[in-house]
Structure formats: structure tokens, C-alpha cells
Amino acid sequence: MPTIVQVAAEAGVSTATVSRVLSQPDRVARSTRERVLQVVASLGYQPNVAARSLRTLRAAKILLTVPDISNPFFASVIRGAEEAARAAGYAMVVGDTRHDPEVEDQYADMLSRREVDGLIFLGHRLPASLAPLLAREGALAPIVNGCEFSADLQVPSVHIDNAAAGSDALEHLIGLGHRDIGVITGPPVSPISRDRLRGVLRAAARHGLSERLQTREGDYSAHSAAEQTADLIAHQVSAIFCFSDEMAMGAMSALGEAGLSCPADVSVVGFDDLPLARFLRPGLTSIAQPKGLIGQRAVELLIDVLRGVDHPGRQVTLAHELVVRGSTAPLLLAEVVAQ
């Protein structure tokens, strides 16, 4: 007796596509549907109705994993995702992976066990346990990435252009007359940190400032930026660009402890535009990401996959915005002349 694997191989499609043709034919392209049905007829394949019923059970739940749920950036992303999921008839399950690959795999097993219908992960790693599913299902695998983007992941993704955003932040400081600029990055393992730094380096090169740029590595936390800011002060920077608002807050605190004023002595730019950014004194200049929209669009991409809408390698790049507040100011004319 022919099996669904044989049908899939003969038709040149995945077993999931064969199953979808037989259970939800209107969600498969006509040419693909006709090819699969011809193979089914020629082989005399008879689907196991009981097994198919088990396979098509719908959990009506979407799993969203975050690398650090204590980071306020993710709160807005989660809210946008939850609202979109609820509107589509799904409940949202949130998991905090704490940057731990083992925990990522533990949550990913919920998808393998069909406890959830799909996964949205906001970190930069695809859980290792899902590699076979992705290899088998390809574009039909119910997996979407949000915030971080890497073409190597080979899954749909929603993000901003982090390289362009990094460039915009540095151009803002250069436009204010700053030449000795400190940059506190995120961990180099993070694609968004690498992309933001790439944009920064390009902007510095355009203005002949590559040799004057001071780069330090942080971990997106206020504590890490406070430590790096002390070193940047010693190198007499007049401005600091941090790759997260939390780090920018740490930098501003370190400036105060050193007896320096922001922005009179050192201007500071953050990234993410957290809700608290405008309430700081001075208000924090920051690159705003559409956090809620990232969550919403990630869910919409996942729902498309679950409904059989095939978007191979689909990537959604959303707009960012430089929000200028009181933490950045022009370098004093006397200082510019002295340089």
C-alpha cells in the first residue's frame, strides 16, 4: 500500500503539502494541487482518516519566546503579538528563554508535541531541536523570527534595518559637530548588534572619522554601559551612542557620577525608544522601533503559514525613526575650533 511519503516524493513536494491538498485543498496553489492529486490517483493512495484527524487537531495556541522577559523592550512586542493572535482566534503562550539554548529547545518541543500551532522566537538562534522540522517542511514550517534578522535562519522574519538605524544615529551626532564619539555595542554574537555596528562604521568612514571612533562591547544592560562609559570618559569622547536604551540610561548615570552633565559635556543616544525614554531628565534621544507592530506582523506571518499561504523566505522590514530629545546637543563652537 502506497504511503504519503511516496506520494510526496513522486509529486516533488513535502508530506505537509500532500496532507494539505487532501484536507484543505483551497489553501494550495492550483498547479501543485493538481500534480499531487494526479500522483494520489496513479498510486492509489488512501489516507488514514483517523491519523489525519489527529494530525489536524488545532491547539489554537501560539508560542512566543523572548531571550530576556525582564527587558522592557519585549513587553511592547509581546502586547502587539498577543492582540494580533487574539484577533485571529489564538491564545498566546510566552516563554522566557534567558539566552539559554537548552531552555529554547525545551520550549520548542511544545511545537514538536503539537501543544502549540506555531512558534515566534525573538532571539537570534533557531532552537536546534527544530532543525529537522524546518528541513522537512521548509516554507510551510510554522516558525517565524522577530526583531533579529539573519538570512541563515531561513524563516520568515520581521525586523527593522538595523544597519541604517545605526548609521542614522551616528549621522545625528556628527551633524551636531561631534567627532570623538564612543559606541557601546551589544554582544557580537547578536546579528542586530553586528548590523548596527556596520552602519556606524560606514557613517564614520563617510566622514573620515574611523580612527577617532571608540567602540566598546556591552550586553544591552545598564550595568555594562556604566562600566564602559567610565573608560570612554577617560578617552574624552563628547558623545556616546548605546545600542539599547537601557545601556544609554547606564551611560547617563555614569556621566552624573563622574561629575559630567548630559548633554552639556557628553551627548547620549539610545536605541529602542522605550516608554520611559521621554521621561528621563534630559529626555533620551533614541532610535524608535515599532515594537508593537513587530509583534503584530510576526503573528500575521505565522497565521499565513498556518493557513497554507506560501511565502518562502519572506522578510518584512519595518521603518525606524530617530527621535531627538534633550540628551543630544551641538558641540560647543570653541571645542569644534580647537579640534
XYZ file of C-alpha atoms in Angstrom:
339
model
C 0.000 0.000 0.000
C 1.478 3.405 -1.003
C 2.311 5.861 1.753
C 2.093 9.638 1.992
C 5.907 9.728 1.865
C 5.839 8.008 -1.525
C 3.191 10.422 -2.786
C 5.244 13.398 -1.645
C 8.411 12.059 -3.272
C 6.645 11.326 -6.576
C 4.984 14.761 -6.632
C 8.128 16.599 -5.555
C 6.510 18.219 -2.513
C 6.577 17.810 1.263
C 4.315 15.429 3.149
C 2.706 18.508 4.723
C 1.707 19.732 1.262
C 0.160 16.354 0.408
C -1.776 16.444 3.681
C -2.927 19.997 2.973
C -4.081 19.089 -0.547
C -6.243 16.320 0.902
C -7.597 18.261 3.872
C -7.524 21.930 2.805
C -7.199 21.958 -0.997
C -8.233 25.617 -1.351
C -5.077 26.623 0.511
C -2.688 25.070 -2.024
C -1.733 26.532 -5.403
C -3.786 25.043 -8.217
C -0.815 23.638 -10.169
C 0.593 21.983 -7.036
C -2.827 20.657 -6.029
C -3.443 19.095 -9.446
C 0.009 17.488 -9.531
C -0.455 15.931 -6.089
C -3.939 14.640 -6.912
C -2.633 13.030 -10.119
C 0.009 11.168 -8.104
C -2.562 10.148 -5.475
C -4.766 8.711 -8.217
C -1.934 6.961 -10.081
C -0.545 5.332 -6.919
C -3.959 4.556 -5.466
C -3.076 6.232 -2.190
C -5.735 6.024 0.551
C -5.152 8.392 3.509
C -5.570 7.087 7.036
C -8.590 9.106 8.150
C -8.048 8.511 11.854
C -4.408 9.524 11.703
C -5.226 12.553 9.602
C -7.769 13.685 12.166
C -5.127 13.522 14.874
C -2.662 15.448 12.751
C -5.061 18.259 12.004
C -6.073 18.896 15.568
C -5.658 22.618 16.275
C -4.230 23.706 19.598
C -5.347 27.305 18.955
C -2.176 28.493 20.697
C 0.913 30.324 19.502
C 4.195 30.156 21.409
C 6.312 33.315 21.590
C 9.750 33.049 23.179
C 11.855 36.010 24.345
C 15.534 35.928 25.340
C 15.008 38.163 28.386
C 11.486 38.895 29.588
C 12.818 41.433 32.099
C 13.880 43.678 29.204
C 11.076 46.255 28.821
C 11.588 46.338 25.051
C 9.925 42.958 24.727
C 6.807 43.993 26.654
C 5.528 46.085 23.746
C 6.411 43.378 21.209
C 4.530 40.793 23.264
C 1.486 43.047 23.570
C 1.321 43.633 19.818
C 1.663 39.905 19.175
C -0.947 38.958 21.761
C -3.504 41.362 20.341
C -2.983 40.055 16.807
C -3.143 36.430 17.963
C -6.350 37.008 19.903
C -7.935 38.706 16.904
C -7.104 35.620 14.821
C -8.589 33.245 17.397
C -5.364 32.108 19.033
C -4.121 32.276 22.606
C -0.537 33.413 23.212
C 1.909 31.390 25.301
C 5.043 33.330 26.308
C 8.325 31.686 27.258
C 11.417 33.345 28.758
C 14.498 31.519 27.430
C 17.076 33.636 29.318
C 19.537 33.273 26.415
C 19.839 29.556 27.279
C 19.869 27.163 24.278
C 18.595 24.293 26.435
C 15.587 26.336 27.535
C 14.988 27.356 23.912
C 14.837 23.668 22.978
C 12.511 22.876 25.867
C 10.014 25.460 24.639
C 10.489 24.408 21.013
C 9.468 20.866 21.990
C 5.976 22.248 22.598
C 5.727 22.745 18.844
C 7.059 19.271 18.115
C 4.478 17.811 20.506
C 1.733 19.922 18.847
C 0.905 21.639 22.115
C 1.057 24.880 20.115
C 0.343 25.503 16.437
C 3.335 27.737 15.741
C 6.392 29.449 17.187
C 7.605 33.041 17.094
C 11.091 33.433 18.564
C 12.595 36.853 19.279
C 16.174 35.698 19.799
C 18.888 35.153 17.209
C 19.038 31.337 17.399
C 16.698 28.822 15.832
C 16.227 26.148 18.527
C 18.368 23.195 17.473
C 15.533 20.728 18.009
C 13.528 22.411 15.222
C 16.169 21.991 12.520
C 14.662 18.684 11.274
C 11.182 20.235 11.102
C 12.481 23.204 9.126
C 14.422 20.925 6.775
C 11.352 18.780 6.229
C 8.672 21.445 5.928
C 10.648 24.368 4.528
C 8.481 27.445 3.995
C 5.493 25.601 5.458
C 7.157 25.175 8.866
C 5.139 27.269 11.363
C 8.158 29.218 12.621
C 8.737 32.987 12.470
C 11.549 35.173 13.783
C 11.000 38.651 15.187
C 13.410 41.545 15.898
C 16.625 39.781 14.978
C 17.324 39.012 11.331
C 19.721 36.541 9.806
C 19.290 35.099 6.325
C 20.921 31.906 7.611
C 17.838 31.176 9.716
C 15.768 30.628 6.544
C 12.481 31.505 8.234
C 10.115 34.458 7.765
C 11.194 37.450 9.833
C 10.015 40.887 10.957
C 12.636 43.486 11.796
C 13.976 46.968 11.070
C 17.033 47.877 9.013
C 19.474 47.936 11.912
C 22.438 48.986 9.783
C 20.548 52.029 8.512
C 19.403 52.831 12.054
C 22.966 52.674 13.379
C 24.086 54.969 10.586
C 21.271 57.440 11.331
C 22.263 57.675 14.993
C 25.901 58.410 14.204
C 24.990 60.890 11.448
C 22.886 62.759 14.024
C 25.848 63.122 16.374
C 28.226 64.057 13.576
C 25.713 66.640 12.375
C 25.836 68.214 15.828
C 29.591 68.664 15.470
C 30.769 65.640 17.482
C 33.935 63.978 16.240
C 35.185 61.924 19.197
C 32.290 59.524 19.614
C 32.013 56.448 21.797
C 29.872 53.484 20.756
C 28.716 50.800 23.199
C 27.577 47.771 21.214
C 25.691 44.642 22.174
C 27.327 41.182 22.189
C 28.955 40.393 18.816
C 27.032 37.096 18.646
C 23.868 39.150 18.138
C 23.057 39.860 14.451
C 21.380 43.152 15.335
C 24.489 44.322 17.184
C 26.673 43.438 14.201
C 24.276 45.195 11.816
C 24.093 48.361 13.926
C 27.869 48.462 14.199
C 28.187 48.025 10.446
C 26.005 51.079 9.926
C 28.012 53.058 12.481
C 31.314 52.179 10.827
C 30.014 53.158 7.406
C 28.855 56.539 8.692
C 32.180 57.153 10.428
C 34.071 56.253 7.254
C 31.970 58.635 5.175
C 33.146 61.498 7.379
C 36.740 60.368 7.803
C 36.223 59.603 11.496
C 37.024 55.886 11.593
C 40.238 56.412 13.564
C 38.532 58.620 16.154
C 35.628 56.276 16.835
C 35.814 54.500 20.214
C 33.902 51.179 20.332
C 33.215 49.164 23.464
C 31.227 45.957 23.965
C 28.219 45.813 26.302
C 25.435 43.287 26.859
C 22.422 45.613 26.472
C 22.271 46.130 30.248
C 22.637 49.457 32.090
C 25.391 47.983 34.259
C 27.584 47.037 31.306
C 27.253 50.511 29.776
C 28.060 52.252 33.048
C 31.358 50.359 33.217
C 32.244 51.122 29.601
C 31.274 54.791 29.954
C 33.949 55.328 32.598
C 36.549 54.194 30.088
C 35.075 56.328 27.292
C 35.193 59.397 29.551
C 38.906 58.788 30.016
C 39.259 58.899 26.234
C 37.486 62.279 26.191
C 34.557 61.443 23.954
C 31.946 64.166 23.519
C 29.118 61.811 22.606
C 28.111 58.197 23.234
C 25.806 56.000 21.133
C 24.443 52.972 23.005
C 22.800 50.034 21.225
C 19.915 49.956 23.720
C 18.052 52.475 25.853
C 18.929 50.523 28.978
C 22.608 50.968 28.201
C 22.025 54.656 27.460
C 20.479 55.035 30.912
C 23.537 53.369 32.426
C 25.788 55.722 30.473
C 23.877 58.801 31.661
C 24.119 57.592 35.248
C 27.876 57.065 34.922
C 28.283 60.557 33.497
C 26.486 62.006 36.523
C 28.648 60.037 38.932
C 31.720 61.401 37.157
C 30.502 64.967 37.675
C 29.660 65.439 33.994
C 26.445 66.756 32.511
C 24.387 65.323 29.664
C 24.311 66.853 27.090
C 26.485 69.847 28.075
C 29.574 67.662 28.486
C 28.597 64.448 26.695
C 25.612 63.776 24.414
C 23.947 60.348 24.602
C 21.853 58.413 22.074
C 19.987 55.186 22.845
C 18.160 52.567 20.804
C 14.566 51.199 21.048
C 12.785 54.314 22.384
C 11.396 52.626 25.474
C 8.322 54.283 27.038
C 10.471 55.690 29.861
C 12.930 57.361 27.461
C 10.935 60.581 27.193
C 10.541 60.861 30.968
C 14.265 60.889 31.713
C 15.924 64.202 32.530
C 17.048 65.058 29.969
C 14.761 63.097 27.681
C 16.686 60.443 25.792
C 17.348 60.761 22.070
C 16.758 57.281 20.678
C 16.144 55.166 17.593
C 12.487 54.149 17.788
C 11.483 50.673 16.703
C 7.781 49.945 16.001
C 7.735 47.405 18.814
C 4.043 46.587 18.850
C 3.931 46.365 15.063
C 6.839 43.912 15.061
C 4.783 41.579 17.257
C 1.656 42.093 15.177
C 3.320 41.446 11.827
C 5.154 38.383 13.179
C 1.822 36.855 14.165
C 0.327 37.736 10.790
C 3.217 35.997 9.014
C 2.743 32.918 11.188
C -1.016 32.842 10.573
C -0.319 32.964 6.820
C 1.893 29.890 7.176
C -0.716 28.062 9.252
C -3.326 28.835 6.594
C -1.120 27.497 3.841
C -0.218 30.843 2.296
C 3.251 30.126 0.964
C 5.755 32.982 1.430
C 9.166 31.316 1.049
C 11.825 33.317 2.847
C 9.522 36.262 3.318
C 11.146 39.120 5.207
C 9.335 42.212 6.476
C 11.444 45.309 7.120
C 9.631 47.980 9.116
C 10.517 51.649 9.359
C 12.554 53.070 12.244
C 12.726 56.685 13.402
C 15.313 58.874 15.106
C 13.516 60.596 17.986
C 15.508 63.638 19.087
C 15.191 64.776 22.705
C 17.311 66.676 25.193
C 20.160 64.179 25.672
C 21.910 65.341 22.497
C 23.116 68.868 21.731
C 25.596 70.612 19.417
C 29.246 70.536 20.422
C 30.351 73.953 21.678
C 31.805 76.096 18.892
C 35.016 76.617 20.845
C 35.537 72.884 21.098
C 34.958 72.463 17.361
C 37.534 75.149 16.594
C 40.039 73.583 18.974
C 39.806 70.305 17.067
